[in-house]
Amino acid sequence: VEIGVALGAKVIGVASSAEKRAVVEARGASAIDGADFKTQVMGMSGGGVDVVYDPVGGAQFEAAFRACNPEGRLITIGFASGDVPQIRANHLMVKNLSVLGLYWGGFLRFRPDILTRSLATLMDWHAEGRLKPHISHVLPLDRVEEGLELLRSRKSTGKIVITLPG
């Protein structure tokens, strides 16, 4: 959300609860529940979307794929749903879509300069106040299990920070 808004994009975030959607909207984006992704996105965008950033995979990926405008781009960064989608090449061709895989860790092996520059840019934006990651919980080290459970149960609305003693 933060990066898209910082770059001037109209951002539509998908979140599972009203509390999480409120966090998305407070960051300058529109929010939907994703129950009928394509219909909701098409209504908010006045058509389809040009770029999708997908960390979920599965049915959400497929719905996002269908909501893409011709010449759109779908960037997949993970499969939180546990389901790795299969992409039909003829569908890519008909809509002239590009699907990009992005794994920052891979850049360490073949293009560490890109990763270094990207992270430096993000840190600069953070220092300038353009990026303000949402921190939903700050916990001491002795409560790390609680932090992990917040992640497992999907109850956090943002980053969980674990502080070290002293």
PDB file of N, CA and C in Angstrom, residues 30-111:
ATOM      1  N   SER A  30      -7.821   2.453  -1.161  1.00  0.00           N
ATOM      2  CA  SER A  30      -9.175   1.918  -1.039  1.00  0.00           C
ATOM      3  C   SER A  30      -9.034   0.478  -0.562  1.00  0.00           C
ATOM      4  N   ALA A  31     -10.097  -0.057   0.033  1.00  0.00           N
ATOM      5  CA  ALA A  31     -10.013  -1.426   0.542  1.00  0.00           C
ATOM      6  C   ALA A  31     -11.276  -2.200   0.210  1.00  0.00           C
ATOM      7  N   ILE A  32     -11.088  -3.483  -0.087  1.00  0.00           N
ATOM      8  CA  ILE A  32     -12.195  -4.397  -0.338  1.00  0.00           C
ATOM      9  C   ILE A  32     -11.982  -5.656   0.473  1.00  0.00           C
ATOM     10  N   ASP A  33     -13.062  -6.442   0.617  1.00  0.00           N
ATOM     11  CA  ASP A  33     -12.925  -7.695   1.359  1.00  0.00           C
ATOM     12  C   ASP A  33     -12.502  -8.848   0.462  1.00  0.00           C
ATOM     13  N   GLY A  34     -12.571  -8.674  -0.833  1.00  0.00           N
ATOM     14  CA  GLY A  34     -12.108  -9.690  -1.763  1.00  0.00           C
ATOM     15  C   GLY A  34     -13.077 -10.833  -1.972  1.00  0.00           C
ATOM     16  N   ALA A  35     -14.275 -10.772  -1.364  1.00  0.00           N
ATOM     17  CA  ALA A  35     -15.230 -11.865  -1.506  1.00  0.00           C
ATOM     18  C   ALA A  35     -15.616 -12.078  -2.972  1.00  0.00           C
ATOM     19  N   ASP A  36     -15.817 -11.006  -3.685  1.00  0.00           N
ATOM     20  CA  ASP A  36     -16.054 -11.062  -5.129  1.00  0.00           C
ATOM     21  C   ASP A  36     -15.064 -10.092  -5.754  1.00  0.00           C
ATOM     22  N   PHE A  37     -13.810 -10.493  -5.726  1.00  0.00           N
ATOM     23  CA  PHE A  37     -12.682  -9.633  -6.090  1.00  0.00           C
ATOM     24  C   PHE A  37     -12.912  -8.892  -7.399  1.00  0.00           C
ATOM     25  N   LYS A  38     -13.188  -9.633  -8.447  1.00  0.00           N
ATOM     26  CA  LYS A  38     -13.291  -9.015  -9.766  1.00  0.00           C
ATOM     27  C   LYS A  38     -14.390  -7.955  -9.794  1.00  0.00           C
ATOM     28  N   THR A  39     -15.561  -8.257  -9.285  1.00  0.00           N
ATOM     29  CA  THR A  39     -16.664  -7.297  -9.292  1.00  0.00           C
ATOM     30  C   THR A  39     -16.321  -6.067  -8.461  1.00  0.00           C
ATOM     31  N   GLN A  40     -15.751  -6.276  -7.272  1.00  0.00           N
ATOM     32  CA  GLN A  40     -15.388  -5.142  -6.418  1.00  0.00           C
ATOM     33  C   GLN A  40     -14.327  -4.269  -7.071  1.00  0.00           C
ATOM     34  N   VAL A  41     -13.303  -4.879  -7.619  1.00  0.00           N
ATOM     35  CA  VAL A  41     -12.212  -4.128  -8.247  1.00  0.00           C
ATOM     36  C   VAL A  41     -12.711  -3.392  -9.476  1.00  0.00           C
ATOM     37  N   MET A  42     -13.498  -4.065 -10.291  1.00  0.00           N
ATOM     38  CA  MET A  42     -14.010  -3.427 -11.502  1.00  0.00           C
ATOM     39  C   MET A  42     -14.869  -2.218 -11.144  1.00  0.00           C
ATOM     40  N   GLY A  43     -15.652  -2.318 -10.085  1.00  0.00           N
ATOM     41  CA  GLY A  43     -16.479  -1.195  -9.653  1.00  0.00           C
ATOM     42  C   GLY A  43     -15.656  -0.017  -9.142  1.00  0.00           C
ATOM     43  N   MET A  44     -14.600  -0.300  -8.418  1.00  0.00           N
ATOM     44  CA  MET A  44     -13.774   0.775  -7.850  1.00  0.00           C
ATOM     45  C   MET A  44     -12.852   1.418  -8.867  1.00  0.00           C
ATOM     46  N   SER A  45     -12.418   0.632  -9.847  1.00  0.00           N
ATOM     47  CA  SER A  45     -11.431   1.142 -10.799  1.00  0.00           C
ATOM     48  C   SER A  45     -12.065   1.724 -12.049  1.00  0.00           C
ATOM     49  N   GLY A  46     -13.364   1.512 -12.211  1.00  0.00           N
ATOM     50  CA  GLY A  46     -14.015   1.982 -13.421  1.00  0.00           C
ATOM     51  C   GLY A  46     -13.687   1.097 -14.618  1.00  0.00           C
ATOM     52  N   GLY A  47     -13.226  -0.074 -14.371  1.00  0.00           N
ATOM     53  CA  GLY A  47     -12.829  -1.026 -15.412  1.00  0.00           C
ATOM     54  C   GLY A  47     -12.000  -2.097 -14.768  1.00  0.00           C
ATOM     55  N   GLY A  48     -10.846  -2.345 -15.302  1.00  0.00           N
ATOM     56  CA  GLY A  48      -9.945  -3.324 -14.713  1.00  0.00           C
ATOM     57  C   GLY A  48      -8.771  -2.640 -14.057  1.00  0.00           C
ATOM     58  N   VAL A  49      -7.764  -3.413 -13.770  1.00  0.00           N
ATOM     59  CA  VAL A  49      -6.554  -2.875 -13.132  1.00  0.00           C
ATOM     60  C   VAL A  49      -5.349  -3.119 -14.040  1.00  0.00           C
ATOM     61  N   ASP A  50      -4.356  -2.277 -13.878  1.00  0.00           N
ATOM     62  CA  ASP A  50      -3.154  -2.371 -14.706  1.00  0.00           C
ATOM     63  C   ASP A  50      -2.052  -3.192 -14.059  1.00  0.00           C
ATOM     64  N   VAL A  51      -1.972  -3.164 -12.727  1.00  0.00           N
ATOM     65  CA  VAL A  51      -0.924  -3.877 -12.012  1.00  0.00           C
ATOM     66  C   VAL A  51      -1.521  -4.527 -10.773  1.00  0.00           C
ATOM     67  N   VAL A  52      -1.191  -5.784 -10.549  1.00  0.00           N
ATOM     68  CA  VAL A  52      -1.594  -6.496  -9.334  1.00  0.00           C
ATOM     69  C   VAL A  52      -0.333  -7.018  -8.668  1.00  0.00           C
ATOM     70  N   TYR A  53      -0.239  -6.805  -7.378  1.00  0.00           N
ATOM     71  CA  TYR A  53       0.856  -7.291  -6.534  1.00  0.00           C
ATOM     72  C   TYR A  53       0.236  -8.366  -5.656  1.00  0.00           C
ATOM     73  N   ASP A  54       0.565  -9.639  -5.907  1.00  0.00           N
ATOM     74  CA  ASP A  54      -0.139 -10.743  -5.255  1.00  0.00           C
ATOM     75  C   ASP A  54       0.755 -11.601  -4.370  1.00  0.00           C
ATOM     76  N   PRO A  55       0.563 -11.512  -3.047  1.00  0.00           N
ATOM     77  CA  PRO A  55       1.308 -12.388  -2.137  1.00  0.00           C
ATOM     78  C   PRO A  55       0.519 -13.643  -1.747  1.00  0.00           C
ATOM     79  N   VAL A  56      -0.701 -13.816  -2.282  1.00  0.00           N
ATOM     80  CA  VAL A  56      -1.602 -14.857  -1.799  1.00  0.00           C
ATOM     81  C   VAL A  56      -1.639 -16.092  -2.693  1.00  0.00           C
ATOM     82  N   GLY A  57      -1.730 -15.901  -4.003  1.00  0.00           N
ATOM     83  CA  GLY A  57      -1.875 -17.033  -4.915  1.00  0.00           C
ATOM     84  C   GLY A  57      -3.282 -17.589  -4.879  1.00  0.00           C
ATOM     85  N   GLY A  58      -3.434 -18.814  -5.332  1.00  0.00           N
ATOM     86  CA  GLY A  58      -4.720 -19.503  -5.287  1.00  0.00           C
ATOM     87  C   GLY A  58      -5.845 -18.774  -5.986  1.00  0.00           C
ATOM     88  N   ALA A  59      -7.032 -18.844  -5.386  1.00  0.00           N
ATOM     89  CA  ALA A  59      -8.226 -18.237  -5.981  1.00  0.00           C
ATOM     90  C   ALA A  59      -8.086 -16.722  -6.124  1.00  0.00           C
ATOM     91  N   GLN A  60      -7.390 -16.070  -5.189  1.00  0.00           N
ATOM     92  CA  GLN A  60      -7.200 -14.619  -5.289  1.00  0.00           C
ATOM     93  C   GLN A  60      -6.370 -14.274  -6.523  1.00  0.00           C
ATOM     94  N   PHE A  61      -5.355 -15.053  -6.815  1.00  0.00           N
ATOM     95  CA  PHE A  61      -4.546 -14.836  -8.019  1.00  0.00           C
ATOM     96  C   PHE A  61      -5.425 -14.950  -9.257  1.00  0.00           C
ATOM     97  N   GLU A  62      -6.234 -15.997  -9.312  1.00  0.00           N
ATOM     98  CA  GLU A  62      -7.091 -16.213 -10.478  1.00  0.00           C
ATOM     99  C   GLU A  62      -8.082 -15.071 -10.660  1.00  0.00           C
ATOM    100  N   ALA A  63      -8.664 -14.583  -9.561  1.00  0.00           N
ATOM    101  CA  ALA A  63      -9.595 -13.453  -9.649  1.00  0.00           C
ATOM    102  C   ALA A  63      -8.863 -12.188 -10.091  1.00  0.00           C
ATOM    103  N   ALA A  64      -7.656 -11.982  -9.558  1.00  0.00           N
ATOM    104  CA  ALA A  64      -6.860 -10.814  -9.960  1.00  0.00           C
ATOM    105  C   ALA A  64      -6.492 -10.898 -11.432  1.00  0.00           C
ATOM    106  N   PHE A  65      -6.150 -12.083 -11.888  1.00  0.00           N
ATOM    107  CA  PHE A  65      -5.822 -12.315 -13.293  1.00  0.00           C
ATOM    108  C   PHE A  65      -6.992 -11.884 -14.175  1.00  0.00           C
ATOM    109  N   ARG A  66      -8.204 -12.285 -13.796  1.00  0.00           N
ATOM    110  CA  ARG A  66      -9.394 -11.950 -14.577  1.00  0.00           C
ATOM    111  C   ARG A  66      -9.711 -10.457 -14.529  1.00  0.00           C
ATOM    112  N   ALA A  67      -9.291  -9.775 -13.456  1.00  0.00           N
ATOM    113  CA  ALA A  67      -9.578  -8.341 -13.314  1.00  0.00           C
ATOM    114  C   ALA A  67      -8.553  -7.453 -14.032  1.00  0.00           C
ATOM    115  N   CYS A  68      -7.489  -8.041 -14.545  1.00  0.00           N
ATOM    116  CA  CYS A  68      -6.449  -7.249 -15.221  1.00  0.00           C
ATOM    117  C   CYS A  68      -6.932  -6.709 -16.561  1.00  0.00           C
ATOM    118  N   ASN A  69      -6.576  -5.474 -16.824  1.00  0.00           N
ATOM    119  CA  ASN A  69      -6.800  -4.873 -18.140  1.00  0.00           C
ATOM    120  C   ASN A  69      -5.876  -5.521 -19.164  1.00  0.00           C
ATOM    121  N   PRO A  70      -6.223  -5.425 -20.452  1.00  0.00           N
ATOM    122  CA  PRO A  70      -5.261  -5.840 -21.475  1.00  0.00           C
ATOM    123  C   PRO A  70      -3.941  -5.084 -21.262  1.00  0.00           C
ATOM    124  N   GLU A  71      -2.858  -5.774 -21.474  1.00  0.00           N
ATOM    125  CA  GLU A  71      -1.500  -5.284 -21.251  1.00  0.00           C
ATOM    126  C   GLU A  71      -1.179  -5.061 -19.774  1.00  0.00           C
ATOM    127  N   GLY A  72      -1.984  -5.647 -18.891  1.00  0.00           N
ATOM    128  CA  GLY A  72      -1.737  -5.534 -17.460  1.00  0.00           C
ATOM    129  C   GLY A  72      -0.555  -6.388 -17.028  1.00  0.00           C
ATOM    130  N   ARG A  73      -0.160  -6.178 -15.770  1.00  0.00           N
ATOM    131  CA  ARG A  73       0.947  -6.936 -15.195  1.00  0.00           C
ATOM    132  C   ARG A  73       0.507  -7.503 -13.850  1.00  0.00           C
ATOM    133  N   LEU A  74       0.820  -8.751 -13.633  1.00  0.00           N
ATOM    134  CA  LEU A  74       0.514  -9.395 -12.370  1.00  0.00           C
ATOM    135  C   LEU A  74       1.844  -9.838 -11.776  1.00  0.00           C
ATOM    136  N   ILE A  75       2.159  -9.287 -10.610  1.00  0.00           N
ATOM    137  CA  ILE A  75       3.432  -9.590  -9.949  1.00  0.00           C
ATOM    138  C   ILE A  75       3.143 -10.534  -8.800  1.00  0.00           C
ATOM    139  N   THR A  76       3.678 -11.716  -8.871  1.00  0.00           N
ATOM    140  CA  THR A  76       3.455 -12.698  -7.817  1.00  0.00           C
ATOM    141  C   THR A  76       4.691 -12.750  -6.916  1.00  0.00           C
ATOM    142  N   ILE A  77       4.439 -12.623  -5.606  1.00  0.00           N
ATOM    143  CA  ILE A  77       5.558 -12.616  -4.656  1.00  0.00           C
ATOM    144  C   ILE A  77       5.456 -13.728  -3.621  1.00  0.00           C
ATOM    145  N   GLY A  78       4.411 -14.520  -3.688  1.00  0.00           N
ATOM    146  CA  GLY A  78       4.286 -15.596  -2.714  1.00  0.00           C
ATOM    147  C   GLY A  78       2.963 -16.314  -2.845  1.00  0.00           C
ATOM    148  N   PHE A  79       2.785 -17.299  -1.981  1.00  0.00           N
ATOM    149  CA  PHE A  79       1.604 -18.157  -2.043  1.00  0.00           C
ATOM    150  C   PHE A  79       1.071 -18.411  -0.635  1.00  0.00           C
ATOM    151  N   ALA A  80       0.676 -17.335   0.044  1.00  0.00           N
ATOM    152  CA  ALA A  80       0.190 -17.447   1.420  1.00  0.00           C
ATOM    153  C   ALA A  80      -1.006 -18.374   1.531  1.00  0.00           C
ATOM    154  N   SER A  81      -1.763 -18.523   0.455  1.00  0.00           N
ATOM    155  CA  SER A  81      -2.919 -19.418   0.477  1.00  0.00           C
ATOM    156  C   SER A  81      -2.499 -20.880   0.499  1.00  0.00           C
ATOM    157  N   GLY A  82      -1.243 -21.137   0.156  1.00  0.00           N
ATOM    158  CA  GLY A  82      -0.760 -22.509   0.060  1.00  0.00           C
ATOM    159  C   GLY A  82      -1.005 -23.119  -1.309  1.00  0.00           C
ATOM    160  N   ASP A  83      -1.651 -22.378  -2.196  1.00  0.00           N
ATOM    161  CA  ASP A  83      -1.998 -22.876  -3.520  1.00  0.00           C
ATOM    162  C   ASP A  83      -1.228 -22.101  -4.584  1.00  0.00           C
ATOM    163  N   VAL A  84      -0.353 -22.792  -5.300  1.00  0.00           N
ATOM    164  CA  VAL A  84       0.412 -22.176  -6.388  1.00  0.00           C
ATOM    165  C   VAL A  84      -0.449 -22.249  -7.653  1.00  0.00           C
ATOM    166  N   PRO A  85      -0.857 -21.093  -8.191  1.00  0.00           N
ATOM    167  CA  PRO A  85      -1.745 -21.120  -9.360  1.00  0.00           C
ATOM    168  C   PRO A  85      -1.035 -21.591 -10.623  1.00  0.00           C
ATOM    169  N   GLN A  86      -1.814 -22.185 -11.485  1.00  0.00           N
ATOM    170  CA  GLN A  86      -1.330 -22.598 -12.803  1.00  0.00           C
ATOM    171  C   GLN A  86      -1.843 -21.575 -13.814  1.00  0.00           C
ATOM    172  N   ILE A  87      -0.964 -21.101 -14.676  1.00  0.00           N
ATOM    173  CA  ILE A  87      -1.316 -20.042 -15.618  1.00  0.00           C
ATOM    174  C   ILE A  87      -1.435 -20.645 -17.015  1.00  0.00           C
ATOM    175  N   ARG A  88      -2.558 -20.388 -17.656  1.00  0.00           N
ATOM    176  CA  ARG A  88      -2.771 -20.888 -19.006  1.00  0.00           C
ATOM    177  C   ARG A  88      -2.198 -19.869 -19.992  1.00  0.00           C
ATOM    178  N   ALA A  89      -1.261 -20.302 -20.794  1.00  0.00           N
ATOM    179  CA  ALA A  89      -0.568 -19.409 -21.722  1.00  0.00           C
ATOM    180  C   ALA A  89      -1.519 -18.742 -22.702  1.00  0.00           C
ATOM    181  N   ASN A  90      -2.573 -19.428 -23.112  1.00  0.00           N
ATOM    182  CA  ASN A  90      -3.501 -18.806 -24.055  1.00  0.00           C
ATOM    183  C   ASN A  90      -4.229 -17.616 -23.424  1.00  0.00           C
ATOM    184  N   HIS A  91      -4.455 -17.649 -22.125  1.00  0.00           N
ATOM    185  CA  HIS A  91      -5.093 -16.511 -21.451  1.00  0.00           C
ATOM    186  C   HIS A  91      -4.142 -15.313 -21.406  1.00  0.00           C
ATOM    187  N   LEU A  92      -2.856 -15.583 -21.196  1.00  0.00           N
ATOM    188  CA  LEU A  92      -1.862 -14.506 -21.241  1.00  0.00           C
ATOM    189  C   LEU A  92      -1.880 -13.845 -22.611  1.00  0.00           C
ATOM    190  N   MET A  93      -1.914 -14.662 -23.630  1.00  0.00           N
ATOM    191  CA  MET A  93      -1.846 -14.158 -24.998  1.00  0.00           C
ATOM    192  C   MET A  93      -3.081 -13.333 -25.359  1.00  0.00           C
ATOM    193  N   VAL A  94      -4.269 -13.814 -25.017  1.00  0.00           N
ATOM    194  CA  VAL A  94      -5.502 -13.127 -25.395  1.00  0.00           C
ATOM    195  C   VAL A  94      -5.553 -11.716 -24.805  1.00  0.00           C
ATOM    196  N   LYS A  95      -5.116 -11.565 -23.559  1.00  0.00           N
ATOM    197  CA  LYS A  95      -5.158 -10.240 -22.921  1.00  0.00           C
ATOM    198  C   LYS A  95      -3.818  -9.507 -22.989  1.00  0.00           C
ATOM    199  N   ASN A  96      -2.813 -10.137 -23.595  1.00  0.00           N
ATOM    200  CA  ASN A  96      -1.470  -9.539 -23.647  1.00  0.00           C
ATOM    201  C   ASN A  96      -0.965  -9.199 -22.248  1.00  0.00           C
ATOM    202  N   LEU A  97      -1.150 -10.127 -21.323  1.00  0.00           N
ATOM    203  CA  LEU A  97      -0.737  -9.923 -19.935  1.00  0.00           C
ATOM    204  C   LEU A  97       0.692 -10.376 -19.703  1.00  0.00           C
ATOM    205  N   SER A  98       1.313  -9.761 -18.718  1.00  0.00           N
ATOM    206  CA  SER A  98       2.630 -10.189 -18.250  1.00  0.00           C
ATOM    207  C   SER A  98       2.492 -10.638 -16.808  1.00  0.00           C
ATOM    208  N   VAL A  99       3.018 -11.805 -16.514  1.00  0.00           N
ATOM    209  CA  VAL A  99       3.065 -12.284 -15.135  1.00  0.00           C
ATOM    210  C   VAL A  99       4.536 -12.330 -14.754  1.00  0.00           C
ATOM    211  N   LEU A 100       4.860 -11.640 -13.666  1.00  0.00           N
ATOM    212  CA  LEU A 100       6.237 -11.551 -13.216  1.00  0.00           C
ATOM    213  C   LEU A 100       6.377 -12.200 -11.856  1.00  0.00           C
ATOM    214  N   GLY A 101       7.395 -12.989 -11.680  1.00  0.00           N
ATOM    215  CA  GLY A 101       7.720 -13.533 -10.370  1.00  0.00           C
ATOM    216  C   GLY A 101       8.762 -12.633  -9.725  1.00  0.00           C
ATOM    217  N   LEU A 102       8.581 -12.349  -8.465  1.00  0.00           N
ATOM    218  CA  LEU A 102       9.533 -11.489  -7.770  1.00  0.00           C
ATOM    219  C   LEU A 102       9.927 -12.123  -6.443  1.00  0.00           C
ATOM    220  N   TYR A 103      11.202 -12.427  -6.324  1.00  0.00           N
ATOM    221  CA  TYR A 103      11.753 -12.974  -5.092  1.00  0.00           C
ATOM    222  C   TYR A 103      13.025 -12.197  -4.797  1.00  0.00           C
ATOM    223  N   TRP A 104      12.926 -11.240  -3.870  1.00  0.00           N
ATOM    224  CA  TRP A 104      14.066 -10.372  -3.565  1.00  0.00           C
ATOM    225  C   TRP A 104      15.292 -11.163  -3.173  1.00  0.00           C
ATOM    226  N   GLY A 105      15.090 -12.246  -2.442  1.00  0.00           N
ATOM    227  CA  GLY A 105      16.226 -13.056  -2.015  1.00  0.00           C
ATOM    228  C   GLY A 105      17.034 -13.593  -3.190  1.00  0.00           C
ATOM    229  N   GLY A 106      16.371 -13.866  -4.306  1.00  0.00           N
ATOM    230  CA  GLY A 106      17.064 -14.353  -5.488  1.00  0.00           C
ATOM    231  C   GLY A 106      18.039 -13.333  -6.051  1.00  0.00           C
ATOM    232  N   PHE A 107      17.724 -12.057  -5.876  1.00  0.00           N
ATOM    233  CA  PHE A 107      18.612 -11.011  -6.373  1.00  0.00           C
ATOM    234  C   PHE A 107      19.975 -11.054  -5.684  1.00  0.00           C
ATOM    235  N   LEU A 108      20.035 -11.580  -4.466  1.00  0.00           N
ATOM    236  CA  LEU A 108      21.324 -11.698  -3.783  1.00  0.00           C
ATOM    237  C   LEU A 108      22.302 -12.559  -4.568  1.00  0.00           C
ATOM    238  N   ARG A 109      21.777 -13.547  -5.289  1.00  0.00           N
ATOM    239  CA  ARG A 109      22.633 -14.446  -6.070  1.00  0.00           C
ATOM    240  C   ARG A 109      23.030 -13.873  -7.423  1.00  0.00           C
ATOM    241  N   PHE A 110      22.074 -13.259  -8.129  1.00  0.00           N
ATOM    242  CA  PHE A 110      22.403 -12.872  -9.497  1.00  0.00           C
ATOM    243  C   PHE A 110      22.445 -11.374  -9.773  1.00  0.00           C
ATOM    244  N   ARG A 111      21.864 -10.538  -8.917  1.00  0.00           N
ATOM    245  CA  ARG A 111      21.946  -9.093  -9.107  1.00  0.00           C
ATOM    246  C   ARG A 111      21.884  -8.373  -7.761  1.00  0.00           C
TER     247      ARG A 111
END
